[in-house]
PDB file of C-alpha atoms in Angstrom:
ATOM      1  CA  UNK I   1       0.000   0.000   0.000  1.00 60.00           C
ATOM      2  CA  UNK I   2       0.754   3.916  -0.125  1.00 58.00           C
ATOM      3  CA  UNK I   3       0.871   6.264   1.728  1.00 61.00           C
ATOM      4  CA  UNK I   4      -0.825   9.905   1.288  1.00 59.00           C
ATOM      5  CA  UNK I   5       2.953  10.733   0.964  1.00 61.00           C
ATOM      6  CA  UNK I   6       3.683   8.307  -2.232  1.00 64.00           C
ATOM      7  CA  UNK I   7       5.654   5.976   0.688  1.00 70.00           C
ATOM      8  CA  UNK I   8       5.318   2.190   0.487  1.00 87.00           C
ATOM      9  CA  UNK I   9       3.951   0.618   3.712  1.00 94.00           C
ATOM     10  CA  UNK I  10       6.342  -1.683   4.802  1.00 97.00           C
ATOM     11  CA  UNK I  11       5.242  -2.121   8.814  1.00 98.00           C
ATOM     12  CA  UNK I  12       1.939  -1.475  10.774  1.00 98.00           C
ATOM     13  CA  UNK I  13       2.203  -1.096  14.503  1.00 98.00           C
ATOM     14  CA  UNK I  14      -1.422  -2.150  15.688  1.00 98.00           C
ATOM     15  CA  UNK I  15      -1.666  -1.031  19.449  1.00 98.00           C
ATOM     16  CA  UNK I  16      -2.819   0.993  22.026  1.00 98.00           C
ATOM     17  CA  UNK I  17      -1.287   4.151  24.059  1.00 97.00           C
ATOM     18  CA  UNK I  18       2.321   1.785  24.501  1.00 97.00           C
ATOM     19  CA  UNK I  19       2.151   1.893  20.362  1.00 98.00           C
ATOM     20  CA  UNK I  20       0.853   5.427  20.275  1.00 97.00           C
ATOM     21  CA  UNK I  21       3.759   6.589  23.073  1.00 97.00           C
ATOM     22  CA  UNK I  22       6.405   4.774  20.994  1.00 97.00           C
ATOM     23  CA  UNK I  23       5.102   7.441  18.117  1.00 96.00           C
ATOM     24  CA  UNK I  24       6.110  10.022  20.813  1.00 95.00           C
ATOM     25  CA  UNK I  25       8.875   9.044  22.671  1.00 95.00           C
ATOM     26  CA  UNK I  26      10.775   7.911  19.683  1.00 95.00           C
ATOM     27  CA  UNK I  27       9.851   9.458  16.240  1.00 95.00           C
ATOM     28  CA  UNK I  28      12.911   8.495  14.234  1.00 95.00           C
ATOM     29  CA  UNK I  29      11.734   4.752  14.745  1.00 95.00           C
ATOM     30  CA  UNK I  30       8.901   5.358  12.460  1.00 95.00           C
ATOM     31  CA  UNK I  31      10.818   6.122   9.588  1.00 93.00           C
ATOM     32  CA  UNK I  32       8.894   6.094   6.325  1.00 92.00           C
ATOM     33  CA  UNK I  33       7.334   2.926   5.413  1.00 95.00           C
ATOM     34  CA  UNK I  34       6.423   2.597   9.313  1.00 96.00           C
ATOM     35  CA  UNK I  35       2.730   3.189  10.311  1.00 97.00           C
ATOM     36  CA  UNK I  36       1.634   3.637  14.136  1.00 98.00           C
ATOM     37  CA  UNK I  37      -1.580   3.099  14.870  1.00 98.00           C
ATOM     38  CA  UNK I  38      -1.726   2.956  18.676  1.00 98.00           C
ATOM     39  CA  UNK I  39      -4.652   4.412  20.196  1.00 98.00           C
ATOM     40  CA  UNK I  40      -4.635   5.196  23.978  1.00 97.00           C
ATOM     41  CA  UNK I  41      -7.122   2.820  26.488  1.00 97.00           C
ATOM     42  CA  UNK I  42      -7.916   0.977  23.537  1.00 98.00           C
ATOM     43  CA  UNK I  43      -8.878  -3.152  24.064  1.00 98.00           C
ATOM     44  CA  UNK I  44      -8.376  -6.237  21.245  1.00 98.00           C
ATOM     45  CA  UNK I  45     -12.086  -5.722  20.694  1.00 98.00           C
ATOM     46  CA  UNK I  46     -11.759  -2.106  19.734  1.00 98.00           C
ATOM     47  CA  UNK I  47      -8.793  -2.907  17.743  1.00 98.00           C
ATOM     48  CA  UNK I  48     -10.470  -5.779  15.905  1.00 98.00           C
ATOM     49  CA  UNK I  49     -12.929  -3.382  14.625  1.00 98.00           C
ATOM     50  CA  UNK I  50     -10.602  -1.245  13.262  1.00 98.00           C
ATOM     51  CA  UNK I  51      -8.023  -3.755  11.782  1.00 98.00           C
ATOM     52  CA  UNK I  52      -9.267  -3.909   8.090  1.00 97.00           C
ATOM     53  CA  UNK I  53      -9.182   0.112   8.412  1.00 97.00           C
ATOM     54  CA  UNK I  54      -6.133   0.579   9.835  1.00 97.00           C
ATOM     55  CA  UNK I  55      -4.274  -2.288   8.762  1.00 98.00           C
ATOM     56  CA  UNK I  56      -5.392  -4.209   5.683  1.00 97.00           C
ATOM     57  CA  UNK I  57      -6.436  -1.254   3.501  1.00 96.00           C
ATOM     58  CA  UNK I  58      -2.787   0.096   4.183  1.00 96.00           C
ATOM     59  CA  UNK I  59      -1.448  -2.976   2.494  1.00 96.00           C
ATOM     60  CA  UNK I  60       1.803  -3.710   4.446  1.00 97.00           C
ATOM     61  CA  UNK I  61       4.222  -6.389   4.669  1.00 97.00           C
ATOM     62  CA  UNK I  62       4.227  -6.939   8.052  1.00 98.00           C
ATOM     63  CA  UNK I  63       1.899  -6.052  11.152  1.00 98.00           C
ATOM     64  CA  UNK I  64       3.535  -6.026  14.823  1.00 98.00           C
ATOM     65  CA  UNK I  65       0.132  -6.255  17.141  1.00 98.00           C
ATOM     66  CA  UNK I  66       0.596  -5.413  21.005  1.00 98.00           C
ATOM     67  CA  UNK I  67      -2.822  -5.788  22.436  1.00 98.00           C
ATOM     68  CA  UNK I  68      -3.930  -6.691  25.984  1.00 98.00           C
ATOM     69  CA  UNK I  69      -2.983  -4.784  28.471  1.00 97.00           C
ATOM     70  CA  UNK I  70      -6.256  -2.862  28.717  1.00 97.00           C
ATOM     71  CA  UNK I  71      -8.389  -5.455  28.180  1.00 98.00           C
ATOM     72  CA  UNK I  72      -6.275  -6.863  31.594  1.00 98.00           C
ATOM     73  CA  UNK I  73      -7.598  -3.379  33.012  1.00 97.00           C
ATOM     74  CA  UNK I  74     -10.978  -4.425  32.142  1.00 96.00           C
ATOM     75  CA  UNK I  75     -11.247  -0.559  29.888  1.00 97.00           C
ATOM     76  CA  UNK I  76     -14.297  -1.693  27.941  1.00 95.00           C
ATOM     77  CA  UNK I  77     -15.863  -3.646  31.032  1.00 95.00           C
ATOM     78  CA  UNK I  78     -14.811  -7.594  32.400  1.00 93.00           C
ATOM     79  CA  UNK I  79     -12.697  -9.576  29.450  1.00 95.00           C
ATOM     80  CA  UNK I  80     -11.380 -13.295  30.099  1.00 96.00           C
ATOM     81  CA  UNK I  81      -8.147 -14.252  28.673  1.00 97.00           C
ATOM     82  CA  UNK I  82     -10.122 -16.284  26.319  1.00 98.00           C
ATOM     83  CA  UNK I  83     -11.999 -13.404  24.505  1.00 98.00           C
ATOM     84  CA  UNK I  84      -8.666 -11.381  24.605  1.00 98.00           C
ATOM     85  CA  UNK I  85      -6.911 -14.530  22.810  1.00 98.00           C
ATOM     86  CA  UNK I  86      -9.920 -14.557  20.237  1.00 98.00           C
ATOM     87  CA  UNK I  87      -9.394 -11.043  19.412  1.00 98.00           C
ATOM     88  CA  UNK I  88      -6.091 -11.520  18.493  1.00 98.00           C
ATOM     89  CA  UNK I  89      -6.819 -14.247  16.823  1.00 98.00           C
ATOM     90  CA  UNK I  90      -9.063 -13.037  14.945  1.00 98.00           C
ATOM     91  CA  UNK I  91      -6.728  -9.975  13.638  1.00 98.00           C
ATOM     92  CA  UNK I  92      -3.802 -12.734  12.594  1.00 98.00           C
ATOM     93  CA  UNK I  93      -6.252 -14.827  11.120  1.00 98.00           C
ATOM     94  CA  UNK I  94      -7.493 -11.555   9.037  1.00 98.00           C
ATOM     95  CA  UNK I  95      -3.869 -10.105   8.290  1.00 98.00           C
ATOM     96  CA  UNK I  96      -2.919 -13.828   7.419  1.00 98.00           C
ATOM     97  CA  UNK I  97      -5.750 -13.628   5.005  1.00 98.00           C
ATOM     98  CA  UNK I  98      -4.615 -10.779   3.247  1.00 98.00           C
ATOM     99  CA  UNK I  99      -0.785 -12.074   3.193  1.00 98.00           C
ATOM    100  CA  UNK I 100       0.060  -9.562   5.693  1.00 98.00           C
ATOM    101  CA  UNK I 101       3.451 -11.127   7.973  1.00 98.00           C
ATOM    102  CA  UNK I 102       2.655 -11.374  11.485  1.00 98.00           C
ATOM    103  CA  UNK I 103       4.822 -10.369  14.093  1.00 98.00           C
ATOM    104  CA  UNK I 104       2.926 -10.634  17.833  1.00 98.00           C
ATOM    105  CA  UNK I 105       4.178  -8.444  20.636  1.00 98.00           C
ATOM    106  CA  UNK I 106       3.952  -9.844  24.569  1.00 98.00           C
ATOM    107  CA  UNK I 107       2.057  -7.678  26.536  1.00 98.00           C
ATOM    108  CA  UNK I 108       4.583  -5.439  28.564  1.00 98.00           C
ATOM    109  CA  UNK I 109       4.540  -5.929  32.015  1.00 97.00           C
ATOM    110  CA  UNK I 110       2.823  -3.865  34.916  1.00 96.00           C
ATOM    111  CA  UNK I 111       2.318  -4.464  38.514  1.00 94.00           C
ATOM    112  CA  UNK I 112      -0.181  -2.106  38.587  1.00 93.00           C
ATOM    113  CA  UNK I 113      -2.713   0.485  36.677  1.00 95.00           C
ATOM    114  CA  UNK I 114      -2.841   3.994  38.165  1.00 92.00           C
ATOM    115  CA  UNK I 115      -6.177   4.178  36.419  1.00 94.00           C
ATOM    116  CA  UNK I 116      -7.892   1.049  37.966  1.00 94.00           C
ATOM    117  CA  UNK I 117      -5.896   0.313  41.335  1.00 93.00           C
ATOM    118  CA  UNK I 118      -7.749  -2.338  42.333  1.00 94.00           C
ATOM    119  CA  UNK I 119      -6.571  -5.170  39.442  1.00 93.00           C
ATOM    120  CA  UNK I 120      -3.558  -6.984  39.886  1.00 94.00           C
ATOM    121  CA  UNK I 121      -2.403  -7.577  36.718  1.00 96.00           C
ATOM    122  CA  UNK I 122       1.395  -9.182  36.613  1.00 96.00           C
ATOM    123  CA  UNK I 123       0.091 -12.841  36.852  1.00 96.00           C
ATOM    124  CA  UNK I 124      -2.878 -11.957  34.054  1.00 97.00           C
ATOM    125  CA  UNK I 125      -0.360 -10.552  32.147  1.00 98.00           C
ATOM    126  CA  UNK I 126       2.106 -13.201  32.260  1.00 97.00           C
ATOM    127  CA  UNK I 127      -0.701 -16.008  31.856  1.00 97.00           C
ATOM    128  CA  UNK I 128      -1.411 -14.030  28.507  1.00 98.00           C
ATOM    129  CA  UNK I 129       2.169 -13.876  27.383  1.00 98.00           C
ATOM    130  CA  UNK I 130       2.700 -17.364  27.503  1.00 98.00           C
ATOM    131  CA  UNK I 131      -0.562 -18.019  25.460  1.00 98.00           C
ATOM    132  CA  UNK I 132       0.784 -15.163  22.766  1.00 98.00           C
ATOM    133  CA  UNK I 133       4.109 -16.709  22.346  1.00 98.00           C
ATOM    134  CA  UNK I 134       3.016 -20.431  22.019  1.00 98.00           C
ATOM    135  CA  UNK I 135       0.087 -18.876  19.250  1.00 98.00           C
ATOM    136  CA  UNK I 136       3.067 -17.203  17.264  1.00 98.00           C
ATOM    137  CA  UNK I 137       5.021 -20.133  17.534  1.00 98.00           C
ATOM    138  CA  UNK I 138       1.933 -22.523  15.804  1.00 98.00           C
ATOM    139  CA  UNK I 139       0.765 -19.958  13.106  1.00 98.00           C
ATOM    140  CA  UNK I 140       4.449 -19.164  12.456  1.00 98.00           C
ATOM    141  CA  UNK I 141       4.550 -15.522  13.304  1.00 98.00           C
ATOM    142  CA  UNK I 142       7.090 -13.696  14.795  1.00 98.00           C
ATOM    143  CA  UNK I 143       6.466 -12.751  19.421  1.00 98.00           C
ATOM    144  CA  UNK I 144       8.610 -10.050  20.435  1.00 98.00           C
ATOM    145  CA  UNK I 145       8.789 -10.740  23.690  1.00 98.00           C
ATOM    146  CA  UNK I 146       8.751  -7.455  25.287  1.00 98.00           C
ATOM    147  CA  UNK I 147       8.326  -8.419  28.711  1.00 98.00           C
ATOM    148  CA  UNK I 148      11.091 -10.708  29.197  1.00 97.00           C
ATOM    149  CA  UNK I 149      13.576  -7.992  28.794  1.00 97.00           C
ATOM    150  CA  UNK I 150      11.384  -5.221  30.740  1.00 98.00           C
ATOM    151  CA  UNK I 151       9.803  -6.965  33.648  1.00 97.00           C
ATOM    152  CA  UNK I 152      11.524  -7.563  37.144  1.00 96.00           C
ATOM    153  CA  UNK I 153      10.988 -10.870  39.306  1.00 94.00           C
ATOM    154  CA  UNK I 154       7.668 -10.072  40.058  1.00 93.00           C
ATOM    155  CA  UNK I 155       6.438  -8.877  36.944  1.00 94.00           C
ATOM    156  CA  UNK I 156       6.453  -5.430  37.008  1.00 95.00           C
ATOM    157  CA  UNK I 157       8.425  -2.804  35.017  1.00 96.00           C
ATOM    158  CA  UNK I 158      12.271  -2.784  35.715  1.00 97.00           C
ATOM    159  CA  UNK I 159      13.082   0.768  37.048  1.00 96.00           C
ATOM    160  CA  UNK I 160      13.745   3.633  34.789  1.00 95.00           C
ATOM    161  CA  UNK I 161      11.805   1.905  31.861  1.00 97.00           C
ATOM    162  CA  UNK I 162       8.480   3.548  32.295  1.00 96.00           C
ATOM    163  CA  UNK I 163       7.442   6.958  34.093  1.00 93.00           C
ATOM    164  CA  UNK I 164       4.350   4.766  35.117  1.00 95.00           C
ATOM    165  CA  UNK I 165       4.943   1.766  35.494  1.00 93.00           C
ATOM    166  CA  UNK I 166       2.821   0.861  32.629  1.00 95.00           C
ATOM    167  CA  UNK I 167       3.903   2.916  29.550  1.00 96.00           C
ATOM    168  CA  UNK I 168       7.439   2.775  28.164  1.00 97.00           C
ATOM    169  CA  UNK I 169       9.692   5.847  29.204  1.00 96.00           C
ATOM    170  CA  UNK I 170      12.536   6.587  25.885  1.00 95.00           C
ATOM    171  CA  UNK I 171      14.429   4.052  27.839  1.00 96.00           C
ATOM    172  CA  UNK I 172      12.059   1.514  27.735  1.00 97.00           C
ATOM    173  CA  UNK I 173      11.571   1.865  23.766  1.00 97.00           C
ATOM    174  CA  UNK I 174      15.141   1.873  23.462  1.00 96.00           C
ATOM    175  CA  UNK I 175      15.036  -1.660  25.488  1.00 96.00           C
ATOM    176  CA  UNK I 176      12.091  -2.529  22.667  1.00 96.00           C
ATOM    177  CA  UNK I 177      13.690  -1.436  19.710  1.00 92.00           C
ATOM    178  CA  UNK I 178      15.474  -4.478  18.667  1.00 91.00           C
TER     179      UNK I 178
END
């Protein structure tokens, strides 16, 4: 696909405000050919709806998705691990359709949400890891896992790699880049 600019669309980074910071916090990643399209509190059901749209239609190579940790937060009301994992089935089994590369990102990890203190979401989140990698392993996608280089023992965010213990700081893209 093209661009408005004339550029070829070589990577779509499907997400929500971690993609959408990454725009932010480090601009020169997105170097032409790379489309962000995080969108802050967003959940894999909101994304799903918006996949052909934002994805397909944009005809890329590749898609990196990073869904789940607001469906963890419960954003758009109580989600099991099993709808999440349909959801994001659902958007490999479209981009697959369209021969669209999949890579699958781990959900980051986070001890905590400052928006909804009352969830405890390191052992959700690491439950829903382990289901992401072993689904990119048996569809043959890529899993950038994201939270094995980011989280401490107990799951949360190693220091100085988020300014909230949720969302990246520069130092925690820089830890993501590769």
């Amino acid at each position: 696909g093209l661009l408005a600019s004339g550029a070829a669309v070589d990577a779509v980074f499907m997400g929500d405000s971690i993609t959408e910071g990454w725009l932010a916090k480090m601009p020169a990643f997105f170097v032409p050919g790379r489309v962000c399209r995080g969108i802050s509190g967003q959940t894999t059901p909101q994304m799903l709806v918006r996949f052909r749209q934002d994805v397909i239609h944009l005809r890329p190579r590749i898609v990196h998705i990073m869904a789940g940790t607001n469906d963890v937060a419960g954003n758009t009301g109580p989600t099991t691990a099993e709808m999440t994992q349909d959801n994001i089935r659902s958007m490999a089994e479209i981009a697959r359709a369209n021969g669209v590369r999949i890579i699958l990102a781990s959900i980051p990890p986070a001890s905590h949400f400052f928006w909804r203190p009352e969830v405890e979401p390191a052992a959700a989140i690491s439950e829903l890891n382990r289901w992401i990698r072993a689904y990119a392993h048996e569809i043959d996608a890529v899993y950038a896992d994201y939270h094995g280089v980011m989280s401490d023992e107990h799951g949360a965010m190693k220091p100085g790699l988020s300014y909230d213990d949720v969302h990246p700081s520069a130092e925690g893209y820089a830890v993501m880049k590769p």
